[in-house]
Amino acid sequence: MDLADLISLRKDLHAHPELRFEEFRTSDIIANVLMSQGYRPSRGLAKTGVIASLQGKNSGPSIILRADMDALPIEERGDHAHVSRHVGQMHACGHDGHITMLLGAAAALAMNPPECGTVHFVFQPGEEGGAGAKVMLDEGLLEQCPAERVFGMHNWPGLPVGSMATCTGAIMAGGWRFIVEIKGQGSHAAQPHLGRDALTIGTMFVQEAQVLVSRRSDPLVPAVLSICTFHSGVADNILPETATLGGTIRALDAQVLEALKAGMTRLAIGLAQAHNVTISVHFHQPYPVTVNTTDETAQALAAMRQVVGEEGKVVSDMTPSMASEDFGFMLEKRPGAFVMLGNGASAPLHAPDYDFDDTIISQGIAYWVALAHACLRIH
């Protein structure tokens, strides 16, 4: 596949985004491209996942190279020709580019396989809140692809085009989503003493929850508690009986995450007792901290330097991100490394005007190829 074909493919994927575990068209395209390069893809893990394997010239160890597939429920704001054709859906995180780069690497490696071992190309659905990596693992990914090491890559707006970055240890935060449900007693707005206003108690919860980070967490360990939704009331003269809050907690340390969860539960119990209401906190969609292992990070950095060429464009001590990434599930099972590929001055990830920079496709492919050859070289 030449670069023009890959760019055309990327734009087609962008124009036809599909949400988590609904990537049927995307899965078909990936499988067809792989078959055109001589692979025999396997399908079905996590519903829409696609896997292909390449045997090197000799027997040896194996590695997983992974790309995520799904889009986001965002209405795209753009005027380019490949703008999303699906209302309320767009590739706002660059997974269309991730797919394209891994397909390009699969094509390049098919023409020049590593010296030994096996490369498993894993196209994973459901990264955006669906924990698709965990689903694939639970359904037998490592039994089907018995890899010793795992590697992932993400485009990174704000990092200059031509640059790459990673770090040893925690590179992306672990996180939980949560829903807080408050039930009091409704009343006329002119007679608040006859009710137990869930809305007012909800605002107390919002304020007090921030103290869990500002006064209960070690300031040297990054943590975030964000309440993002607040639903209460239907009329301007009725004090509401219920309130529902939603949000997320993030941290670079698993113990800090557990402490935040425990703190939110204590806060709910205390406010409920103080105001004679019922408050429940439900945690869901856990993502682990994404932790790069030392040797595999060194291998990734060596491949980056081979591709980038200029030492100044390889960042080996990247500041970790408080965003979460389900590749952390794979790194819990196997050593590996997650790296960032500069996407320049594009809009931020998950923004309605974001787009993947097609000029970095070649660099992403070159990194995957260099990494595979480095990991599967006969010593």
CSV table of C-alpha atoms in Angstrom, one decimal, residues 45-297:
chain,number,residue,atom,x,y,z
A,45,LEU,CA,-13.2,-11.2,19.8
A,46,ALA,CA,-15.1,-8.3,21.6
A,47,LYS,CA,-17.7,-8.6,18.8
A,48,THR,CA,-15.9,-6.5,16.1
A,49,GLY,CA,-12.2,-7.1,16.9
A,50,VAL,CA,-9.8,-8.2,14.2
A,51,ILE,CA,-6.5,-10.0,14.6
A,52,ALA,CA,-3.8,-11.0,12.1
A,53,SER,CA,-0.5,-12.7,12.7
A,54,LEU,CA,2.8,-12.6,10.8
A,55,GLN,CA,5.4,-15.3,11.3
A,56,GLY,CA,9.0,-14.2,11.1
A,57,LYS,CA,11.7,-15.9,9.1
A,58,ASN,CA,12.6,-18.2,12.1
A,59,SER,CA,10.8,-19.3,15.2
A,60,GLY,CA,11.0,-17.1,18.3
A,61,PRO,CA,9.0,-14.9,20.7
A,62,SER,CA,5.9,-12.9,19.8
A,63,ILE,CA,4.7,-9.4,20.3
A,64,ILE,CA,1.3,-7.6,20.1
A,65,LEU,CA,1.0,-4.3,18.2
A,66,ARG,CA,-2.4,-2.8,19.0
A,67,ALA,CA,-4.6,-0.1,17.4
A,68,ASP,CA,-8.1,1.0,18.7
A,69,MET,CA,-11.0,1.3,16.3
A,70,ASP,CA,-14.0,3.2,17.8
A,71,ALA,CA,-15.3,6.7,17.4
A,72,LEU,CA,-17.0,9.0,19.9
A,73,PRO,CA,-20.6,10.3,20.3
A,74,ILE,CA,-19.7,13.9,19.3
A,75,GLU,CA,-21.2,16.0,16.5
A,76,GLU,CA,-18.3,17.0,14.2
A,77,ARG,CA,-17.7,20.6,13.5
A,78,GLY,CA,-15.6,20.8,10.3
A,79,ASP,CA,-15.7,21.7,6.7
A,80,HIS,CA,-13.3,19.3,5.1
A,81,ALA,CA,-14.4,16.8,2.5
A,82,HIS,CA,-14.1,13.8,4.8
A,83,VAL,CA,-16.3,15.2,7.6
A,84,SER,CA,-18.4,12.6,9.4
A,85,ARG,CA,-21.4,11.4,7.6
A,86,HIS,CA,-23.0,10.0,10.7
A,87,VAL,CA,-24.9,12.5,12.8
A,88,GLY,CA,-23.6,12.7,16.4
A,89,GLN,CA,-20.6,10.5,15.7
A,90,MET,CA,-17.0,11.3,14.8
A,91,HIS,CA,-13.4,10.1,15.0
A,92,ALA,CA,-12.4,12.8,17.6
A,93,CYS,CA,-9.5,10.8,19.0
A,94,GLY,CA,-7.6,9.7,15.9
A,95,HIS,CA,-8.4,6.0,16.0
A,96,ASP,CA,-9.0,6.3,12.2
A,97,GLY,CA,-5.3,7.2,12.0
A,98,HIS,CA,-4.2,4.5,14.4
A,99,ILE,CA,-6.0,1.8,12.3
A,100,THR,CA,-4.3,3.2,9.1
A,101,MET,CA,-0.8,3.2,10.6
A,102,LEU,CA,-1.1,-0.4,11.9
A,103,LEU,CA,-2.5,-1.6,8.5
A,104,GLY,CA,0.4,0.2,6.8
A,105,ALA,CA,2.9,-1.6,9.2
A,106,ALA,CA,1.2,-4.9,8.5
A,107,ALA,CA,1.7,-4.4,4.8
A,108,ALA,CA,5.3,-3.3,5.2
A,109,LEU,CA,6.2,-6.2,7.5
A,110,ALA,CA,4.5,-8.7,5.2
A,111,MET,CA,7.1,-7.7,2.5
A,112,ASN,CA,10.0,-7.8,5.0
A,113,PRO,CA,9.2,-10.0,8.0
A,114,PRO,CA,11.3,-9.9,11.2
A,115,GLU,CA,14.2,-12.3,11.6
A,116,CYS,CA,12.3,-14.4,14.1
A,117,GLY,CA,9.1,-14.8,16.1
A,118,THR,CA,5.6,-13.6,15.4
A,119,VAL,CA,3.9,-10.2,15.2
A,120,HIS,CA,0.3,-10.1,16.2
A,121,PHE,CA,-1.6,-7.1,14.8
A,122,VAL,CA,-4.6,-6.4,17.1
A,123,PHE,CA,-7.4,-4.1,16.0
A,124,GLN,CA,-9.4,-3.4,19.2
A,125,PRO,CA,-12.9,-2.1,19.5
A,126,GLY,CA,-14.5,-0.2,22.4
A,127,GLU,CA,-11.6,1.8,23.8
A,128,GLU,CA,-13.8,4.8,24.5
A,129,GLY,CA,-15.4,3.8,27.7
A,130,GLY,CA,-16.1,0.2,26.7
A,131,ALA,CA,-12.9,-1.4,28.1
A,132,GLY,CA,-12.5,-3.3,24.8
A,133,ALA,CA,-9.0,-4.4,25.7
A,134,LYS,CA,-10.3,-6.1,28.8
A,135,VAL,CA,-13.1,-7.7,26.8
A,136,MET,CA,-10.6,-9.1,24.2
A,137,LEU,CA,-8.4,-10.4,27.1
A,138,ASP,CA,-11.4,-12.0,28.8
A,139,GLU,CA,-12.4,-13.7,25.6
A,140,GLY,CA,-9.0,-15.2,25.0
A,141,LEU,CA,-6.7,-12.7,23.2
A,142,LEU,CA,-3.5,-14.0,24.9
A,143,GLU,CA,-4.5,-17.6,24.3
A,144,GLN,CA,-5.0,-16.8,20.6
A,145,CYS,CA,-1.9,-14.5,20.5
A,146,PRO,CA,0.5,-15.8,23.1
A,147,ALA,CA,2.7,-12.7,23.1
A,148,GLU,CA,5.4,-12.0,25.6
A,149,ARG,CA,5.2,-8.2,25.1
A,150,VAL,CA,2.5,-5.7,24.1
A,151,PHE,CA,2.9,-2.2,22.5
A,152,GLY,CA,0.4,0.6,21.8
A,153,MET,CA,0.6,4.1,20.2
A,154,HIS,CA,-1.6,7.2,20.3
A,155,ASN,CA,-1.4,10.4,18.4
A,156,TRP,CA,-0.9,13.4,20.7
A,157,PRO,CA,-2.0,17.0,19.8
A,158,GLY,CA,0.4,19.6,21.3
A,159,LEU,CA,3.4,17.4,20.6
A,160,PRO,CA,5.1,18.7,17.5
A,161,VAL,CA,4.8,16.8,14.2
A,162,GLY,CA,7.9,14.7,13.8
A,163,SER,CA,8.3,14.2,17.6
A,164,MET,CA,7.5,11.1,19.7
A,165,ALA,CA,7.3,10.7,23.5
A,166,THR,CA,6.9,8.2,26.2
A,167,CYS,CA,8.1,7.6,29.8
A,168,THR,CA,8.9,4.7,32.1
A,169,GLY,CA,6.2,3.9,34.6
A,170,ALA,CA,2.8,5.5,34.7
A,171,ILE,CA,2.0,7.3,31.5
A,172,MET,CA,-1.8,7.6,31.7
A,173,ALA,CA,-4.1,7.7,34.6
A,174,GLY,CA,-6.4,5.0,35.9
A,175,GLY,CA,-10.0,6.1,36.4
A,176,TRP,CA,-13.5,5.3,37.4
A,177,ARG,CA,-16.8,6.8,36.2
A,178,PHE,CA,-19.5,7.4,38.9
A,179,ILE,CA,-23.1,8.2,39.3
A,180,VAL,CA,-24.4,9.8,42.5
A,181,GLU,CA,-28.2,9.5,43.2
A,182,ILE,CA,-29.9,11.7,45.8
A,183,LYS,CA,-33.4,11.1,46.9
A,184,GLY,CA,-35.1,13.6,49.3
A,185,GLN,CA,-38.6,14.9,49.4
A,186,GLY,CA,-40.2,17.4,47.0
A,187,SER,CA,-42.1,20.4,48.1
A,188,HIS,CA,-43.5,23.8,47.0
A,189,ALA,CA,-40.7,26.3,46.4
A,190,ALA,CA,-42.5,28.7,48.8
A,191,GLN,CA,-42.5,26.0,51.5
A,192,PRO,CA,-39.0,24.6,51.5
A,193,HIS,CA,-39.3,23.5,55.2
A,194,LEU,CA,-41.8,20.9,54.2
A,195,GLY,CA,-39.4,19.1,51.9
A,196,ARG,CA,-35.8,17.9,51.7
A,197,ASP,CA,-34.3,19.6,48.7
A,198,ALA,CA,-32.2,17.2,46.7
A,199,LEU,CA,-30.8,19.9,44.5
A,200,THR,CA,-29.3,21.9,47.3
A,201,ILE,CA,-27.8,18.7,48.8
A,202,GLY,CA,-26.4,17.9,45.4
A,203,THR,CA,-24.6,21.2,45.3
A,204,MET,CA,-23.1,20.4,48.7
A,205,PHE,CA,-21.9,17.1,47.3
A,206,VAL,CA,-20.2,18.9,44.4
A,207,GLN,CA,-18.4,21.3,46.7
A,208,GLU,CA,-17.4,18.8,49.3
A,209,ALA,CA,-16.1,16.3,46.8
A,210,GLN,CA,-13.4,18.7,45.6
A,211,VAL,CA,-12.0,18.6,49.1
A,212,LEU,CA,-11.1,15.0,48.6
A,213,VAL,CA,-8.5,16.0,46.1
A,214,SER,CA,-7.4,19.4,47.5
A,215,ARG,CA,-7.2,18.3,51.2
A,216,ARG,CA,-7.3,14.6,51.4
A,217,SER,CA,-4.9,13.5,48.6
A,218,ASP,CA,-1.1,13.8,48.5
A,219,PRO,CA,-0.4,16.8,46.3
A,220,LEU,CA,2.6,15.1,44.9
A,221,VAL,CA,0.5,12.3,43.4
A,222,PRO,CA,-1.7,13.8,40.6
A,223,ALA,CA,-5.5,13.2,41.0
A,224,VAL,CA,-8.6,14.6,39.5
A,225,LEU,CA,-12.3,14.4,40.6
A,226,SER,CA,-14.6,16.0,38.1
A,227,ILE,CA,-18.4,16.1,38.3
A,228,CYS,CA,-19.6,16.6,34.8
A,229,THR,CA,-23.4,16.2,34.9
A,230,PHE,CA,-26.1,17.4,37.3
A,231,HIS,CA,-29.7,16.7,36.6
A,232,SER,CA,-32.5,17.8,39.0
A,233,GLY,CA,-35.9,19.4,38.9
A,234,VAL,CA,-38.5,20.0,36.2
A,235,ALA,CA,-40.2,23.2,37.2
A,236,ASP,CA,-39.2,26.6,38.6
A,237,ASN,CA,-41.6,26.5,41.5
A,238,ILE,CA,-41.0,23.0,42.8
A,239,LEU,CA,-38.1,21.9,45.0
A,240,PRO,CA,-37.0,18.6,43.4
A,241,GLU,CA,-37.2,15.3,45.1
A,242,THR,CA,-34.2,13.8,43.3
A,243,ALA,CA,-30.8,14.8,41.9
A,244,THR,CA,-28.4,12.8,39.8
A,245,LEU,CA,-24.7,13.6,39.4
A,246,GLY,CA,-22.2,12.0,37.1
A,247,GLY,CA,-18.4,12.3,36.6
A,248,THR,CA,-15.1,10.6,36.9
A,249,ILE,CA,-12.1,10.2,39.1
A,250,ARG,CA,-8.5,9.9,37.7
A,251,ALA,CA,-5.2,9.2,39.4
A,252,LEU,CA,-1.7,7.9,38.5
A,253,ASP,CA,-1.7,5.6,41.5
A,254,ALA,CA,-4.2,2.8,42.1
A,255,GLN,CA,-4.2,3.4,45.9
A,256,VAL,CA,-5.2,7.0,45.4
A,257,LEU,CA,-8.1,5.9,43.2
A,258,GLU,CA,-9.3,3.6,46.0
A,259,ALA,CA,-9.0,6.4,48.5
A,260,LEU,CA,-11.1,8.7,46.4
A,261,LYS,CA,-13.8,6.1,46.0
A,262,ALA,CA,-13.8,5.5,49.8
A,263,GLY,CA,-13.9,9.3,50.4
A,264,MET,CA,-16.9,9.8,48.1
A,265,THR,CA,-18.8,6.9,49.8
A,266,ARG,CA,-18.1,8.5,53.2
A,267,LEU,CA,-19.2,11.9,52.0
A,268,ALA,CA,-22.5,10.4,50.7
A,269,ILE,CA,-23.1,8.7,54.1
A,270,GLY,CA,-22.4,11.9,56.0
A,271,LEU,CA,-24.6,14.2,53.9
A,272,ALA,CA,-27.4,11.6,53.9
A,273,GLN,CA,-27.4,11.5,57.7
A,274,ALA,CA,-27.1,15.3,58.1
A,275,HIS,CA,-30.0,16.0,55.8
A,276,ASN,CA,-32.2,13.0,56.3
A,277,VAL,CA,-32.0,11.9,52.6
A,278,THR,CA,-30.8,8.8,50.7
A,279,ILE,CA,-27.6,9.1,48.7
A,280,SER,CA,-26.0,6.3,46.7
A,281,VAL,CA,-22.7,6.3,44.8
A,282,HIS,CA,-22.2,3.8,42.0
A,283,PHE,CA,-18.8,3.3,40.4
A,284,HIS,CA,-18.4,1.8,36.9
A,285,GLN,CA,-16.1,1.6,33.9
A,286,PRO,CA,-12.8,1.2,35.7
A,287,TYR,CA,-9.6,1.7,33.7
A,288,PRO,CA,-6.3,0.8,35.3
A,289,VAL,CA,-3.2,3.1,35.4
A,290,THR,CA,-1.3,2.6,32.1
A,291,VAL,CA,2.2,1.6,33.3
A,292,ASN,CA,5.1,1.2,30.9
A,293,THR,CA,7.8,-1.3,31.9
A,294,THR,CA,11.5,-0.4,31.9
A,295,ASP,CA,13.0,-2.7,29.3
A,296,GLU,CA,10.1,-2.3,26.8
A,297,THR,CA,10.2,1.4,27.2
